[in-house]
Short mmCIF file of C-alpha atoms and ligand atoms in Angstrom, two decimals:
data_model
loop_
_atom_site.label_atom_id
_atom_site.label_comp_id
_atom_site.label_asym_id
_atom_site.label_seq_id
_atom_site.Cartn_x
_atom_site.Cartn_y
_atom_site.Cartn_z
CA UNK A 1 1.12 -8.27 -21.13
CA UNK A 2 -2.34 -9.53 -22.05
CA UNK A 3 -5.58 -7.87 -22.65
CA UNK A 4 -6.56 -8.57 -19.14
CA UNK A 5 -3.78 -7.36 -17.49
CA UNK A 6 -3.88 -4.15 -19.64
CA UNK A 7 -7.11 -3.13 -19.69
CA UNK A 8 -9.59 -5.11 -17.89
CA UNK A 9 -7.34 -5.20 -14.53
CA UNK A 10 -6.57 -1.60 -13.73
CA UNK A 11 -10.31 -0.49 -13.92
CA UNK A 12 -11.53 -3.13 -11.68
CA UNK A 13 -8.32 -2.21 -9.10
CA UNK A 14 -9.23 1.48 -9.24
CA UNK A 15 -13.32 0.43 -8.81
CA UNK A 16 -12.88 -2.13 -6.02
CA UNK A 17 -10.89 0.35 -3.97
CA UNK A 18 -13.02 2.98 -3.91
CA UNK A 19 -15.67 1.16 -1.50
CA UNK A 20 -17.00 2.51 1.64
CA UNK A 21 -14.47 0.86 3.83
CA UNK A 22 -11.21 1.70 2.14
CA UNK A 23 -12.48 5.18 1.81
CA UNK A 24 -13.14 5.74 5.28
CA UNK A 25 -9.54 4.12 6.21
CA UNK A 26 -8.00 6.59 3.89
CA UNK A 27 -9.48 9.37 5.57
CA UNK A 28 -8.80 8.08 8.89
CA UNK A 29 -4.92 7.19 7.75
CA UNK A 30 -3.61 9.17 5.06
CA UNK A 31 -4.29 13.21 6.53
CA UNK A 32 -0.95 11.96 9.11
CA UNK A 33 1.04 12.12 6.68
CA UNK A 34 4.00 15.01 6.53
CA UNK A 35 6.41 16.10 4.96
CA UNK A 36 8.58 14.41 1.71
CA UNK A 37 5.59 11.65 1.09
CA UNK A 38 6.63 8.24 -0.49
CA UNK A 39 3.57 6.21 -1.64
CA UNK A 40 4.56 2.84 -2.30
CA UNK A 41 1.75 1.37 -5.24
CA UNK A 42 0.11 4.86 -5.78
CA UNK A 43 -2.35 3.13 -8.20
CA UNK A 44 -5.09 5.20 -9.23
CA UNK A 45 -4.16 7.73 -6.58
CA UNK A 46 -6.91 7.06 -4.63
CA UNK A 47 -4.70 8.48 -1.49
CA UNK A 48 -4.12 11.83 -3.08
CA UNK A 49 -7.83 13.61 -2.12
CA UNK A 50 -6.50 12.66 1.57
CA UNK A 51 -3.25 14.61 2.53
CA UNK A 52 -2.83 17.28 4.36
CA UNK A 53 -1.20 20.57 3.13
CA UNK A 54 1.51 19.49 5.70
CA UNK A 55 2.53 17.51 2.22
CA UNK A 56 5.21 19.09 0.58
CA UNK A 57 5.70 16.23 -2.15
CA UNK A 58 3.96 12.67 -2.72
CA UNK A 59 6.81 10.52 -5.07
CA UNK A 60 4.15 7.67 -6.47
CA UNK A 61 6.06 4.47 -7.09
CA UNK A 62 4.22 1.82 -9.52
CA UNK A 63 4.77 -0.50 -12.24
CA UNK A 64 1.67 0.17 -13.62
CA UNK A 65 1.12 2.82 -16.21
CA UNK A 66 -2.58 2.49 -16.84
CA UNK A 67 -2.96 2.88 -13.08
CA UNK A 68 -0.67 5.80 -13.25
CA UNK A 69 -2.67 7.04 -15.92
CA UNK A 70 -5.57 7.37 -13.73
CA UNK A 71 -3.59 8.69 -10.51
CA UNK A 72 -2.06 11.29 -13.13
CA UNK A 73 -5.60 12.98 -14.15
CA UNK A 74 -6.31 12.36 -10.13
CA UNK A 75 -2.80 14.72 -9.70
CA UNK A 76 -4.17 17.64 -11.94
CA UNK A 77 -7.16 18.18 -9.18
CA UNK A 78 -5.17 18.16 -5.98
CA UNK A 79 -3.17 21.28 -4.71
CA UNK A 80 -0.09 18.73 -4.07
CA UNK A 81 2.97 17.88 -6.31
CA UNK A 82 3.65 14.27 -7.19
CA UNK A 83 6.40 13.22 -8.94
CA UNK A 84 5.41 9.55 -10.44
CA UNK A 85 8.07 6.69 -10.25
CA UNK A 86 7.82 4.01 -12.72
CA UNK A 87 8.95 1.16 -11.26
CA UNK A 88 8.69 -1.38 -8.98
CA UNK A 89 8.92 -0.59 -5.12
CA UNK A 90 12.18 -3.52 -4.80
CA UNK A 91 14.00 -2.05 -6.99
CA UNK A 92 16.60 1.12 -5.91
CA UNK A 93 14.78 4.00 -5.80
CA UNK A 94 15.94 7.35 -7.19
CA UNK A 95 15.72 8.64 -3.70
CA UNK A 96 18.60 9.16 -0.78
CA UNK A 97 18.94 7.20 2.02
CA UNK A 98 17.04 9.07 5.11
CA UNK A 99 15.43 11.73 2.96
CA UNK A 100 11.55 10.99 2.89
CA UNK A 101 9.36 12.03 6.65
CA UNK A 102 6.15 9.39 5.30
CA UNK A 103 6.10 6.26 3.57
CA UNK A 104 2.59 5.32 2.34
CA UNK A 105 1.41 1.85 1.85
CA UNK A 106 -2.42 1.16 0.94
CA UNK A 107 -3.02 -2.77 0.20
CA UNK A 108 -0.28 -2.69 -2.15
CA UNK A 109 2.21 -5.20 0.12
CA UNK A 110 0.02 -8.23 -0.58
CA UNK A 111 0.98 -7.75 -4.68
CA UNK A 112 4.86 -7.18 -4.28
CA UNK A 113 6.48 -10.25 -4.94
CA UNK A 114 9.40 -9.81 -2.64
CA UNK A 115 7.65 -7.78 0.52
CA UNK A 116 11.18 -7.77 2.46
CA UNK A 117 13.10 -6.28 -0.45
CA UNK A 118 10.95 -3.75 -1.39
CA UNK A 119 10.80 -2.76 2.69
CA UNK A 120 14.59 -2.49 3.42
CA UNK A 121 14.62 -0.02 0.21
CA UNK A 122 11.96 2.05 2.22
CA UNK A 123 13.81 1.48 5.44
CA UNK A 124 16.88 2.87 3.40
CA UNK A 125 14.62 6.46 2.54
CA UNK A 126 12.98 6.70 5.48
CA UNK A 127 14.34 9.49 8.17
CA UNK A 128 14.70 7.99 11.30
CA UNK A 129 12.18 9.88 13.23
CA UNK A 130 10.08 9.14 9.72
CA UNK A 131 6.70 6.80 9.75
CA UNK A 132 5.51 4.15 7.80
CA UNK A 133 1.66 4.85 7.46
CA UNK A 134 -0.09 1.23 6.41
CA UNK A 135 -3.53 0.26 5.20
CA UNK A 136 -3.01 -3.90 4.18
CA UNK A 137 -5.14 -7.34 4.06
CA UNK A 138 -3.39 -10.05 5.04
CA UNK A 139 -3.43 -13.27 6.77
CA UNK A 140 -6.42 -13.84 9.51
CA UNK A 141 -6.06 -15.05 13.35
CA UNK A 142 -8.50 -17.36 12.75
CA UNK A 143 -7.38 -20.93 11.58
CA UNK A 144 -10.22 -21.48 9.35
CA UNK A 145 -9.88 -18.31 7.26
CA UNK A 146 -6.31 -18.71 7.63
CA UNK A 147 -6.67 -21.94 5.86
CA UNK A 148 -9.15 -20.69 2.96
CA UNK A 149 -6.46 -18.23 2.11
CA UNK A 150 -3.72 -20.34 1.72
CA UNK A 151 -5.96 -22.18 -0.50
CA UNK A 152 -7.61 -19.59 -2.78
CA UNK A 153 -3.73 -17.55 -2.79
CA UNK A 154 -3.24 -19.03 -5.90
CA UNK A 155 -5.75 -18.72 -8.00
CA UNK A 156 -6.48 -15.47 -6.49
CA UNK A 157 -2.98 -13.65 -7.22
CA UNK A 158 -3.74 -14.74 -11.18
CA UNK A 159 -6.79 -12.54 -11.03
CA UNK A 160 -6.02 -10.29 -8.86
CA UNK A 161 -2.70 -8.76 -10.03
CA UNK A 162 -0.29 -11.29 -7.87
CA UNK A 163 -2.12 -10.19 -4.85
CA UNK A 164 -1.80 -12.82 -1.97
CA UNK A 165 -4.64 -12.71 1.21
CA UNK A 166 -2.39 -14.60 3.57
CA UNK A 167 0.83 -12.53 4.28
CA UNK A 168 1.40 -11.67 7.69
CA UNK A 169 1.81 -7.89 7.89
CA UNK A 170 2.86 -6.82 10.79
CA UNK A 171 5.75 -10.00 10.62
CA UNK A 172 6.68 -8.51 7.47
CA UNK A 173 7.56 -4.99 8.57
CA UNK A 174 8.45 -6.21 11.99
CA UNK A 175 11.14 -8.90 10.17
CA UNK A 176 12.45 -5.72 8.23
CA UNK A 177 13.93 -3.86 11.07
CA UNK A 178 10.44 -1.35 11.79
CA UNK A 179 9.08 -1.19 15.24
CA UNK A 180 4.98 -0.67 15.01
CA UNK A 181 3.71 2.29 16.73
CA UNK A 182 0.39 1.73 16.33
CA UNK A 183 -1.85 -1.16 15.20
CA UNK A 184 -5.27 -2.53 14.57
CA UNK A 185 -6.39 -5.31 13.05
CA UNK A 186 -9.72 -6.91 11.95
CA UNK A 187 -12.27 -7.78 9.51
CA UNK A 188 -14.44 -5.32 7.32
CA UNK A 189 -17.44 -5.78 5.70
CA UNK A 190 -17.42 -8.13 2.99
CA UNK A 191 -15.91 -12.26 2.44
CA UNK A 192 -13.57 -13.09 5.53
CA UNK A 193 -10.57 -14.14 3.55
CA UNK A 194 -10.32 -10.92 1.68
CA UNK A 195 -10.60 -8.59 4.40
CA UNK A 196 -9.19 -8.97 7.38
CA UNK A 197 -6.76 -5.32 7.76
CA UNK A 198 -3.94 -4.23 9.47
CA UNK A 199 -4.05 -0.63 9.67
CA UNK A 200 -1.09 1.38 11.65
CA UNK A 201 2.28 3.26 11.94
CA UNK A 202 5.44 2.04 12.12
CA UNK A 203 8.60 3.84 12.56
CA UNK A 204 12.23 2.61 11.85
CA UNK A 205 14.05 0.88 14.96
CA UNK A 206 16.37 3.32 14.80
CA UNK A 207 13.76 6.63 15.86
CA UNK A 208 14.10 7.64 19.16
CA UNK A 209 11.67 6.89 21.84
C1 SAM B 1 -4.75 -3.25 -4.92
S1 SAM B 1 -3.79 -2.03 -5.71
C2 SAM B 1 -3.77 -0.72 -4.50
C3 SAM B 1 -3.51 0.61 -5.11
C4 SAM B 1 -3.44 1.79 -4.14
N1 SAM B 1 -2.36 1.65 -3.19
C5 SAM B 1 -4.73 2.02 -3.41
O1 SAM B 1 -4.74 2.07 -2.17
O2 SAM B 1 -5.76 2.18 -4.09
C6 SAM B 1 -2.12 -2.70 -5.61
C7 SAM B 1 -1.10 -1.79 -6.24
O3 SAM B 1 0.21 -2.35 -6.07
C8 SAM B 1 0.95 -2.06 -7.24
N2 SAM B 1 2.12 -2.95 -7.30
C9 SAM B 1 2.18 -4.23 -7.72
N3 SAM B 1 3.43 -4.69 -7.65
C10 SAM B 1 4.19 -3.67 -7.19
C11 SAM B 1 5.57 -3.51 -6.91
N4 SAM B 1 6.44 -4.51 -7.11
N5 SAM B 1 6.00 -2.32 -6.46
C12 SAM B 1 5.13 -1.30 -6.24
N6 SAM B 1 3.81 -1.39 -6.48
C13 SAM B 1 3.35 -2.55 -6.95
C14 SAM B 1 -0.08 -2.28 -8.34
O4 SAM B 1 0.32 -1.76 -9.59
C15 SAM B 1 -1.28 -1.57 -7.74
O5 SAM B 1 -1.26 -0.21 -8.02
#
């Protein structure tokens, strides 16, 4: 891993999401969540100030241990217990299948490199009257942004961690066998192609309605 990647990456993740906007769509987002917690790219644990003491347990999956360095002082503050997984959200997780009540999912999907893998593992953990809680960028409506992400998307994910600005979201958990509760979608503040959010729940196919 080079020097960038080390050390010059994870402190301008954990800096660019603390803005205005993210923080306000964590405290909008992140207090529904119950129960066993699964946070899929805990990062710098910018969630953990946001649940609820309806949290028994947050397991924190991320390849990243300078970002889990950060989420691990984060930990020592907050009356919750989280139990950090090192690893990479496609690969099996150390978890049974049905066990967890919330997955967690803060612009994390755009940097996984294979989105449906890593979602059939949390469709796997999830309970089925369980929720998938998600806060991601992703691809815009309009054609013209549409088209400037395609075209940055490559350069971009060098900088930025593998992070692409043009998957489709609510395809992508849609595709993997979740049926969205609740979604909205738009732009906040800042460059177009960066920014336009899907926030929502989604619940596996299987929950009853
Ligand atoms: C933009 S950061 C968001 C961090 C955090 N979710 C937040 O809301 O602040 C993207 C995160 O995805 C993590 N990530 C990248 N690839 C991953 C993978 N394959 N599985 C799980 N997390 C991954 C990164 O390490 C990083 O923590």
């Amino acid at each position: 891993m080079g020097v960038y990647a080390k050390y010059v990456l994870p402190r301008v993740i954990d800096l660019a999401m603390r803005n205005v906007e993210t923080t306000r769509l964590r405290a909008a987002w992140i207090p529904l969540a119950r129960g066993e917690v699964l946070e899929i790219g805990i990062g710098s644990g910018l969630n953990l100030p946001y649940y609820s003491r309806d949290v028994q347990r947050v397991y924190g999956v991320d390849p990243s241990m300078e970002l889990q360095q950060m989420a691990r002082k984060r930990a020592t503050v907050e009356p919750i217990e989280v139990e950090f997984l090192s690893q990479s959200a496609e690969e099996t997780l150390p978890l049974a299948n049905a066990s967890v009540d919330t997955i967690v999912m803060t612009w994390t999907l755009c940097s996984i490199p294979n989105p449906p893998r890593a979602l059939q593992e949390m469709k796997r953990v999830l309970k089925a009257n369980g929720r998938l809680i998600f806060l991601e960028h992703g691809r815009a409506p309009d054609p013209g942004v549409a088209a400037w992400q395609r075209r940055i998307t490559p350069f971009w994910k060098r900088i930025g961690g593998g992070c692409h600005l043009d998957r489709q979201v609510d395809q992508l958990i849609t595709l993997a066998g979740f049926r969205i509760a609740e979604l909205e979608t738009g732009y906040l503040r800042g460059p177009r192609p960066m920014t336009y959010t899907y926030q929502g729940v989604a619940e596996t196919s299987d929950a009853a309605v």
